[in-house]
mmCIF file of C-alpha atoms in Angstrom:
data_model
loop_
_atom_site.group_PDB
_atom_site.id
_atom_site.type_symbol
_atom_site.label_atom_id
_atom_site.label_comp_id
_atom_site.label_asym_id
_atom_site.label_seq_id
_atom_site.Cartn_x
_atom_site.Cartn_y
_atom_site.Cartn_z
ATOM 1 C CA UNK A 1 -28.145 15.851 -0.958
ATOM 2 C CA UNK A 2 -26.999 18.355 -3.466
ATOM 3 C CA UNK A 3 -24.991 16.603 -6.612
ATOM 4 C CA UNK A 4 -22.268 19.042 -7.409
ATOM 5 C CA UNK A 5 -20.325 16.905 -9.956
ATOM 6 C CA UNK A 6 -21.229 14.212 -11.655
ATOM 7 C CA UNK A 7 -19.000 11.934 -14.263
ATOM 8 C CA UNK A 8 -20.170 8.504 -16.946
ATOM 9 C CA UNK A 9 -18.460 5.563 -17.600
ATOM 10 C CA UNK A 10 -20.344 4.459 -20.667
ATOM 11 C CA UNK A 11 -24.363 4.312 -20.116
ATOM 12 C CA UNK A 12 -24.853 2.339 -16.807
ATOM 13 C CA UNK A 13 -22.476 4.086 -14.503
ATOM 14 C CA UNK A 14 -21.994 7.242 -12.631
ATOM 15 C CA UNK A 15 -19.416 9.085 -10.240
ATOM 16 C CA UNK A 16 -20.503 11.629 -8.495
ATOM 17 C CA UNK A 17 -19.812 14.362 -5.819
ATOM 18 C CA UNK A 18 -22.120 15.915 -3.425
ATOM 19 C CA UNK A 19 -22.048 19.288 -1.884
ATOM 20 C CA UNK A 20 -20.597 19.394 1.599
ATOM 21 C CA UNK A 21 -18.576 15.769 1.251
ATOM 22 C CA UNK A 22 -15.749 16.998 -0.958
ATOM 23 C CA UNK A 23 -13.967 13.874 -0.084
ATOM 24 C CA UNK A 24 -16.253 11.066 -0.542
ATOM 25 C CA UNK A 25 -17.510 9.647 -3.945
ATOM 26 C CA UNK A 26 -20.592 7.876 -5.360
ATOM 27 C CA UNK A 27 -19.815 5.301 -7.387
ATOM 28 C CA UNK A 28 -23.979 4.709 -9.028
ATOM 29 C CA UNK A 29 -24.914 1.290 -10.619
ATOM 30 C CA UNK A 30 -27.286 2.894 -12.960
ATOM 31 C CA UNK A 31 -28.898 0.427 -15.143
ATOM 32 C CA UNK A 32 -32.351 0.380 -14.133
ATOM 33 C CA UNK A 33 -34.544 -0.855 -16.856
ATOM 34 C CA UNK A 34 -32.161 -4.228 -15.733
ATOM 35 C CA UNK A 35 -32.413 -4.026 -12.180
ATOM 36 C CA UNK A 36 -28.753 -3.530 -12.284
ATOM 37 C CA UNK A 37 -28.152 -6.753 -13.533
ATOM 38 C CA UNK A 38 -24.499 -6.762 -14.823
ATOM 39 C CA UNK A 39 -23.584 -6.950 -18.440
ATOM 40 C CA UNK A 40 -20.283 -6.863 -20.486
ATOM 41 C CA UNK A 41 -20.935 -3.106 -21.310
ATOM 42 C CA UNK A 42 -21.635 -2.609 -17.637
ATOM 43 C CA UNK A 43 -18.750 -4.475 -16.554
ATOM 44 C CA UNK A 44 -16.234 -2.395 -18.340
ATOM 45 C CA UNK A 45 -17.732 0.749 -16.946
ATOM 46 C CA UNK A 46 -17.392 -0.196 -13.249
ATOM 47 C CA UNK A 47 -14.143 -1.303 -14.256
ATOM 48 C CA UNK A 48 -13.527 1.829 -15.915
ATOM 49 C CA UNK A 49 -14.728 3.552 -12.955
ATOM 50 C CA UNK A 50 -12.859 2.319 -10.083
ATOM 51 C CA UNK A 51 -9.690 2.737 -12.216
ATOM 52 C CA UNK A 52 -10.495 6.701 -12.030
ATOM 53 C CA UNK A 53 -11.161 6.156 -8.584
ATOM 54 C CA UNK A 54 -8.406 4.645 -8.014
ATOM 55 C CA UNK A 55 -6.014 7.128 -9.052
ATOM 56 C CA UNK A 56 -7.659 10.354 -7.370
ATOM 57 C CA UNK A 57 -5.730 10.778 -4.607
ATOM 58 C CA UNK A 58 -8.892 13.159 -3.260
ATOM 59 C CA UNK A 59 -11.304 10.214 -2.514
ATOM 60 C CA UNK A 60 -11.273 9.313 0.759
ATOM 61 C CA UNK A 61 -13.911 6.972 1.114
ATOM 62 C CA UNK A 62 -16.104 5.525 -2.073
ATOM 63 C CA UNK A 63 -20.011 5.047 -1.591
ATOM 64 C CA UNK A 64 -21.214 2.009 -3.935
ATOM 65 C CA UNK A 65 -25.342 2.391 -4.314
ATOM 66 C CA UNK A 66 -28.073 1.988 -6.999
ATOM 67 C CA UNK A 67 -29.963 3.832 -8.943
ATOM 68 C CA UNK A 68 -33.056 1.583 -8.973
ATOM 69 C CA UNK A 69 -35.530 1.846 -6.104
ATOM 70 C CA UNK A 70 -36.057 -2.096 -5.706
ATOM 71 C CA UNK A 71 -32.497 -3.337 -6.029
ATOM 72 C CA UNK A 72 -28.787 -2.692 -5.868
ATOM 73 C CA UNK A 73 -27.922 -5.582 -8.344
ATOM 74 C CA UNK A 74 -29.363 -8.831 -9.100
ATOM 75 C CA UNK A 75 -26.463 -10.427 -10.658
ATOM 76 C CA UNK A 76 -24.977 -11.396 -14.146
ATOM 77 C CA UNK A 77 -26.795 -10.308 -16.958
ATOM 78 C CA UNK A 78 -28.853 -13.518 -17.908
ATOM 79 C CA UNK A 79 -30.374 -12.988 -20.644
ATOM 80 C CA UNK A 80 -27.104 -11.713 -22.544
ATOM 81 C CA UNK A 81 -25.695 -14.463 -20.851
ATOM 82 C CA UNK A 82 -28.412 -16.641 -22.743
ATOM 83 C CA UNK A 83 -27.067 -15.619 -26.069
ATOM 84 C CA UNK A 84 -23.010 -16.570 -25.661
ATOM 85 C CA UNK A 85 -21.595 -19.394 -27.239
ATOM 86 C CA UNK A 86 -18.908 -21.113 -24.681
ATOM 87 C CA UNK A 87 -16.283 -19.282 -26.794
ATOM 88 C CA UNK A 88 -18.159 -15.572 -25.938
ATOM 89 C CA UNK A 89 -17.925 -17.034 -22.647
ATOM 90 C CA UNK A 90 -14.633 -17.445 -22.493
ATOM 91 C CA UNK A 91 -13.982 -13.915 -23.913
ATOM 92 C CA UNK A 92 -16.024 -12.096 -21.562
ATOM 93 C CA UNK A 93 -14.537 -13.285 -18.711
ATOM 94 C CA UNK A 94 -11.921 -11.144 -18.026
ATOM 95 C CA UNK A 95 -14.346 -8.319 -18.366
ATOM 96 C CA UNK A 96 -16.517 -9.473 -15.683
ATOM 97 C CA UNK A 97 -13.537 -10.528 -13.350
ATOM 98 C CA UNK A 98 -12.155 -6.972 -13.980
ATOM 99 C CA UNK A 99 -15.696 -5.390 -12.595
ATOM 100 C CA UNK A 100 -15.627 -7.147 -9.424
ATOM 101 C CA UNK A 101 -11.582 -6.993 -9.108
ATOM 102 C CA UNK A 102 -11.892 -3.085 -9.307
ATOM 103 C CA UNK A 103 -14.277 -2.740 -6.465
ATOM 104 C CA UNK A 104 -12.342 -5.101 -4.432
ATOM 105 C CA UNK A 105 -9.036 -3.232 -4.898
ATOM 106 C CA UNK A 106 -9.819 0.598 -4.813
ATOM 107 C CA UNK A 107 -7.698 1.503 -1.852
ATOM 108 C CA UNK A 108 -9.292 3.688 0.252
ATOM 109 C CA UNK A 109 -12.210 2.401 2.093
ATOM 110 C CA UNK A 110 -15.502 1.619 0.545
ATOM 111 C CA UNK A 111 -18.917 1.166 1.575
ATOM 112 C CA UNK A 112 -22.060 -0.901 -0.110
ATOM 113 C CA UNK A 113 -25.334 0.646 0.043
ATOM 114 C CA UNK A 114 -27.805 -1.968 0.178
ATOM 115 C CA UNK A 115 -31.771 -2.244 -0.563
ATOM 116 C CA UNK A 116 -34.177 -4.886 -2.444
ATOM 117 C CA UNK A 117 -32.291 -7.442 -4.326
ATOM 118 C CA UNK A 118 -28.633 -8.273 -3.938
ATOM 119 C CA UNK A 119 -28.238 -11.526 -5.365
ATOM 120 C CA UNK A 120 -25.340 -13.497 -7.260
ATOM 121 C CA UNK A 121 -22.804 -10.746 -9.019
ATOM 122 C CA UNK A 122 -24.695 -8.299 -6.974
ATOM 123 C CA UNK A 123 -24.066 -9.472 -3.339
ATOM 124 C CA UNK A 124 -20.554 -10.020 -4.436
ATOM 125 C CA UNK A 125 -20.167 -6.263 -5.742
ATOM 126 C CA UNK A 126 -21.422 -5.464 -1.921
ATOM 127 C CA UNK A 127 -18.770 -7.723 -0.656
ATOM 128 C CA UNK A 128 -16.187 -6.498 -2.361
ATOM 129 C CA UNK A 129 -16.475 -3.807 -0.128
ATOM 130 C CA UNK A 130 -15.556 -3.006 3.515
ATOM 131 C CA UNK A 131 -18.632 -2.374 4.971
ATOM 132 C CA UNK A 132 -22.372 -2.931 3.896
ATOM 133 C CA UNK A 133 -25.105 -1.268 5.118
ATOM 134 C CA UNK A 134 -28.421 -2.701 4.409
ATOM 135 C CA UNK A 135 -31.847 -1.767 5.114
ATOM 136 C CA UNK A 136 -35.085 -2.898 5.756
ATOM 137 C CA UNK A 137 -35.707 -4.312 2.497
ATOM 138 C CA UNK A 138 -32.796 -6.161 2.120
ATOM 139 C CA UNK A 139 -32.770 -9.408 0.543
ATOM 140 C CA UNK A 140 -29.097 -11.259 -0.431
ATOM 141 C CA UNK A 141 -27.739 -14.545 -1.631
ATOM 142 C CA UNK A 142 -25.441 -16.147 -3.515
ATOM 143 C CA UNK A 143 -28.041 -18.252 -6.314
ATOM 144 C CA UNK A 144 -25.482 -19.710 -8.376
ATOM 145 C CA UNK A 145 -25.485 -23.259 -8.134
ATOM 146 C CA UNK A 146 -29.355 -23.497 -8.886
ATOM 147 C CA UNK A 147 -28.134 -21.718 -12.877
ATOM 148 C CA UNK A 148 -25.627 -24.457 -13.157
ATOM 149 C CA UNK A 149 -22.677 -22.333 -12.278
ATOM 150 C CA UNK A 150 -20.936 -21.245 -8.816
ATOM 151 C CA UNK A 151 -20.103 -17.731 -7.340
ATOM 152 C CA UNK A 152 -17.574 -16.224 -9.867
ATOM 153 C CA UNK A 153 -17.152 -12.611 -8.585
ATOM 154 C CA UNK A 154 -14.779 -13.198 -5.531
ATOM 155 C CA UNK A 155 -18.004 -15.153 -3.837
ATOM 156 C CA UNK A 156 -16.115 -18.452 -2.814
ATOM 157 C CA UNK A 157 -13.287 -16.416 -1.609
ATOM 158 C CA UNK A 158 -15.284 -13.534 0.513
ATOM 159 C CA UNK A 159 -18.485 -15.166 1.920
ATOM 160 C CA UNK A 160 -16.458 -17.346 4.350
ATOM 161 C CA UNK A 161 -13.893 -14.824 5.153
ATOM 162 C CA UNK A 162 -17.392 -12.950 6.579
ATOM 163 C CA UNK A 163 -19.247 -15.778 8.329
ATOM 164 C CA UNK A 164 -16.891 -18.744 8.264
ATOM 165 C CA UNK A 165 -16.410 -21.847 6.009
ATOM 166 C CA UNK A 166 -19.626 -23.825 7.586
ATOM 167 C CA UNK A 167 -22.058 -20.880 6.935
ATOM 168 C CA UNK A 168 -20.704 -20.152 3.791
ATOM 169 C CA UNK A 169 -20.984 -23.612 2.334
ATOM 170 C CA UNK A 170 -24.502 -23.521 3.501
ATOM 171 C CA UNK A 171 -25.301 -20.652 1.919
ATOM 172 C CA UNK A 172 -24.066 -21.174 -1.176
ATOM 173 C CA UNK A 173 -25.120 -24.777 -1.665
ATOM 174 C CA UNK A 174 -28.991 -23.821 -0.882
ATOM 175 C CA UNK A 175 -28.937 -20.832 -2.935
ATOM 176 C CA UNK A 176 -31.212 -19.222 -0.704
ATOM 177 C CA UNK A 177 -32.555 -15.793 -0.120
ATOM 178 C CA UNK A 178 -31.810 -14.087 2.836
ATOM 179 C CA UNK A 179 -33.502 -11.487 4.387
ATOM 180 C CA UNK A 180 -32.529 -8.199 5.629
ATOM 181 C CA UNK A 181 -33.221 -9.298 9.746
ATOM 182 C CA UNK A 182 -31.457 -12.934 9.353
ATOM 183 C CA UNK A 183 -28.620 -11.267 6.938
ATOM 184 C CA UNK A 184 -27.289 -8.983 9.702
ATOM 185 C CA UNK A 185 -27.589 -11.670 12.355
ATOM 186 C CA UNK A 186 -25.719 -13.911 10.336
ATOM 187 C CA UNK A 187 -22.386 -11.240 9.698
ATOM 188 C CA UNK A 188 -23.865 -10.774 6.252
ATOM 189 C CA UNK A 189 -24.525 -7.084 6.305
ATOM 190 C CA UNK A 190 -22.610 -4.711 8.488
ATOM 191 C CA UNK A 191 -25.569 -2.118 9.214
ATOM 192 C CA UNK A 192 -29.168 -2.428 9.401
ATOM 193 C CA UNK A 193 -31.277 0.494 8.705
ATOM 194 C CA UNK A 194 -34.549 2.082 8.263
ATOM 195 C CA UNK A 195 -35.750 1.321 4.736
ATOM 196 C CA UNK A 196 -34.810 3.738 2.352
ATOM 197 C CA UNK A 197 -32.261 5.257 4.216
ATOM 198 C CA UNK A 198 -28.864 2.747 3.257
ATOM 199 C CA UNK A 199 -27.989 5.182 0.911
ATOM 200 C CA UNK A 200 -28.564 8.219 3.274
ATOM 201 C CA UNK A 201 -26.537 6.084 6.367
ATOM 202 C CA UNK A 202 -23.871 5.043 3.790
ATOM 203 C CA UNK A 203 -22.755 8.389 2.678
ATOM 204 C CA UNK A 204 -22.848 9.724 6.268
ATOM 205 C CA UNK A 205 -20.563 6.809 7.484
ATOM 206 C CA UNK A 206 -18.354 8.120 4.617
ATOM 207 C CA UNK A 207 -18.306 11.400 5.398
ATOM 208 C CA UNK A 208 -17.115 10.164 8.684
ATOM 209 C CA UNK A 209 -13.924 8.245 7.134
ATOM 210 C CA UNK A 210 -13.450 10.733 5.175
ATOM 211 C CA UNK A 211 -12.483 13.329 8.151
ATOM 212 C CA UNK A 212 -9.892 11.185 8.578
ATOM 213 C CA UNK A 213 -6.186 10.601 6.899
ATOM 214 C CA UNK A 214 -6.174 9.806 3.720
ATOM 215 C CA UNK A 215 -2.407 8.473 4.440
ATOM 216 C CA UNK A 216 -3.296 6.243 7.023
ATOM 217 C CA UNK A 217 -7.105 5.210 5.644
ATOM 218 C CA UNK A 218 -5.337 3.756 2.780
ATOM 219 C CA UNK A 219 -2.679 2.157 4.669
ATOM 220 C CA UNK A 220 -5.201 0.907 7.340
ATOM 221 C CA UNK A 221 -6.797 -0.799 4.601
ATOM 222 C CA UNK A 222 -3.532 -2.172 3.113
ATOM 223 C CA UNK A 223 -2.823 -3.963 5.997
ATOM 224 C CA UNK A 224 -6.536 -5.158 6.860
ATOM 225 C CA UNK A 225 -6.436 -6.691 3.562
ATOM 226 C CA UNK A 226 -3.120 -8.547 3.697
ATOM 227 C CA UNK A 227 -2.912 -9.222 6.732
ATOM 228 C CA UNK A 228 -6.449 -11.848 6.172
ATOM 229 C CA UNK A 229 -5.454 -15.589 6.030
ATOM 230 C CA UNK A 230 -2.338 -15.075 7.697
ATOM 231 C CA UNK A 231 -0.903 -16.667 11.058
ATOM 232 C CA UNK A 232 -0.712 -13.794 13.452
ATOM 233 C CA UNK A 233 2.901 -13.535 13.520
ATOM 234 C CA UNK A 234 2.829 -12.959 9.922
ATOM 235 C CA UNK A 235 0.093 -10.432 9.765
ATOM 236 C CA UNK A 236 2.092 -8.383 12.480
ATOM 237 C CA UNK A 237 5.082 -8.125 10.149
ATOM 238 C CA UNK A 238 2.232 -6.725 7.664
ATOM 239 C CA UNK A 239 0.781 -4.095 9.860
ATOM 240 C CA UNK A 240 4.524 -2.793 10.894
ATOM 241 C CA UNK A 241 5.260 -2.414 7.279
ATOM 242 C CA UNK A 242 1.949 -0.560 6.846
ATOM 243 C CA UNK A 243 2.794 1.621 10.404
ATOM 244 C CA UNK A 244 6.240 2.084 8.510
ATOM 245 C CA UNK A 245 4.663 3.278 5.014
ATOM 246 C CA UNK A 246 2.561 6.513 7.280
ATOM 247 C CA UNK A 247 5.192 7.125 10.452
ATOM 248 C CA UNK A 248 6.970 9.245 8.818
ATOM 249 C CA UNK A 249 4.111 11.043 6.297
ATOM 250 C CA UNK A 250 3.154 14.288 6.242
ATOM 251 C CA UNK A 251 -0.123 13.276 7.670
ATOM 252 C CA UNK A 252 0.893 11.900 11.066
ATOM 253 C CA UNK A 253 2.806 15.196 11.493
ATOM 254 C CA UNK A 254 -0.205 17.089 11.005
ATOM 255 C CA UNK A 255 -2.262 14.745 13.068
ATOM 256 C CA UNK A 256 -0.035 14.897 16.017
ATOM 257 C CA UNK A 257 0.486 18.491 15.728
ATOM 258 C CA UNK A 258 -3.417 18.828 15.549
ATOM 259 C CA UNK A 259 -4.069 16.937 18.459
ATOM 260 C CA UNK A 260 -1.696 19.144 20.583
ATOM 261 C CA UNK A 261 -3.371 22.428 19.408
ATOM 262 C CA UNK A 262 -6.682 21.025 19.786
ATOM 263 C CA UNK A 263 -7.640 21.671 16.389
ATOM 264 C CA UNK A 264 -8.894 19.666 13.326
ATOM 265 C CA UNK A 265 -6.502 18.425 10.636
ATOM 266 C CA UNK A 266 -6.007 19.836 7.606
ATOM 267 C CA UNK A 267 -4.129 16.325 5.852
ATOM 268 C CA UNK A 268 -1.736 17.204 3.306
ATOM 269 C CA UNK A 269 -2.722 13.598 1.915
ATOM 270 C CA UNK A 270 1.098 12.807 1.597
#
């Protein structure tokens, strides 16, 4: 897949565009020598990034994959980590919260591309995101609590709303490792594929949301997101004032219209 544009945030990550999916970005973890493991400089890039994101109204769909070959991310940056005194600590954690935050709240819909190692930090990058697809070589968990600590990315908060308070408390009280197979039995991936090809699969399934409105992608996701936790009659009232934001858009007048004709859209994005 052809890379027509291609744009840093600091030294570890990348946006880019590829030929043919005008519509749906790449947002790279590119910190290889580290195995993607997340410092404060790193932090404030994907930060950085899914600000920019955030604000181009062209993205349609956002593709989250790594650079290295044997992981997407293994976590918090230890061995910086290693050097903080509780008061560094303290400072850096906005910066960190602010990394996983952004990926959480870009609004249009985002997928993780998975492979090798997505542990700690890392898994909870992936499930920041809407969908993950995984392959082969797969291998998540949540490690914290054997490093004296507990999930701190969004972890606590988005493992059970996946696979349920029991499970979750299971899985992050063992700290264990879990396989690619066992992961997408258990509701912890989305998508299992062929190793080597999540990032291939990912950016297809993008392409595929991407065809879409952007108008009522976002919304969609608005009201997914809001709507979790709720009683039903409650989330209702959330999804009519999301139906109420794109009823009247230019999109659904070019989607009906388009329908009728039997042609494809052409989404003013308004």
């Amino acid at each position: 897949m052809t890379v027509t544009s291609e744009q840093r945030f600091g030294e570890f990550v990348a946006v880019r565009r590829h030929e043919g999916q005008d519509h749906v970005a790449e947002l790279v973890l590119d910190r290889p020598k580290a195995m993607n493991a997340v410092s404060t400089d790193m932090a404030r890039s994907i930060a950085a990034a899914c600000d920019a994101l955030g604000a181009d109204r062209d993205v349609r769909a956002t593709v989250l994959t790594s650079s290295h070959e044997r992981a997407f991310c293994v976590g918090a940056d230890l061995k910086e980590r290693n050097s903080f005194s509780d008061a560094d600590l303290v400072r850096q954690r906005p910066t960190a919260r602010a990394a996983y935050t952004g990926v959480l709240e870009l609004p249009m819909p985002v997928i993780a591309a998975v492979h090798g190692f997505a542990l700690g930090g890392g898994f909870e990058l992936a499930l920041a995101c809407d969908v993950i697809v995984a392959d082969a070589t797969a291998v998540v968990g949540l490690p914290e609590v054997s490093v004296g600590v507990i999930p701190g990315g969004g972890g606590t908060q988005l493992l059970p709303r996946r696979v349920g308070a029991a499970r979750a408390a299971e899985l992050v009280f063992s700290a264990r490792r879990v396989e690619a197979a066992e992961a997408r039995e258990l509701g912890l991936v989305d998508e299992l594929v062929e190793a080597g090809r999540d990032r291939e699969e990912a950016l297809a399934l993008g392409a595929r949301i991407a065809a879409n409105s952007p108008v009522g992608l976002r919304a969609a996701k608005k009201a997914l997101r809001l709507g979790q936790g709720l009683d039903l009659r409650a989330g209702l009232e959330v999804e009519d004032a999301a139906w109420r934001s794109v009823a009247f858009s230019g999109d659904r007048a070019e989607g009906v219209a388009a329908f009728n004709e039997k042609r494809r859209p052409d989404w003013p994005g308004e």
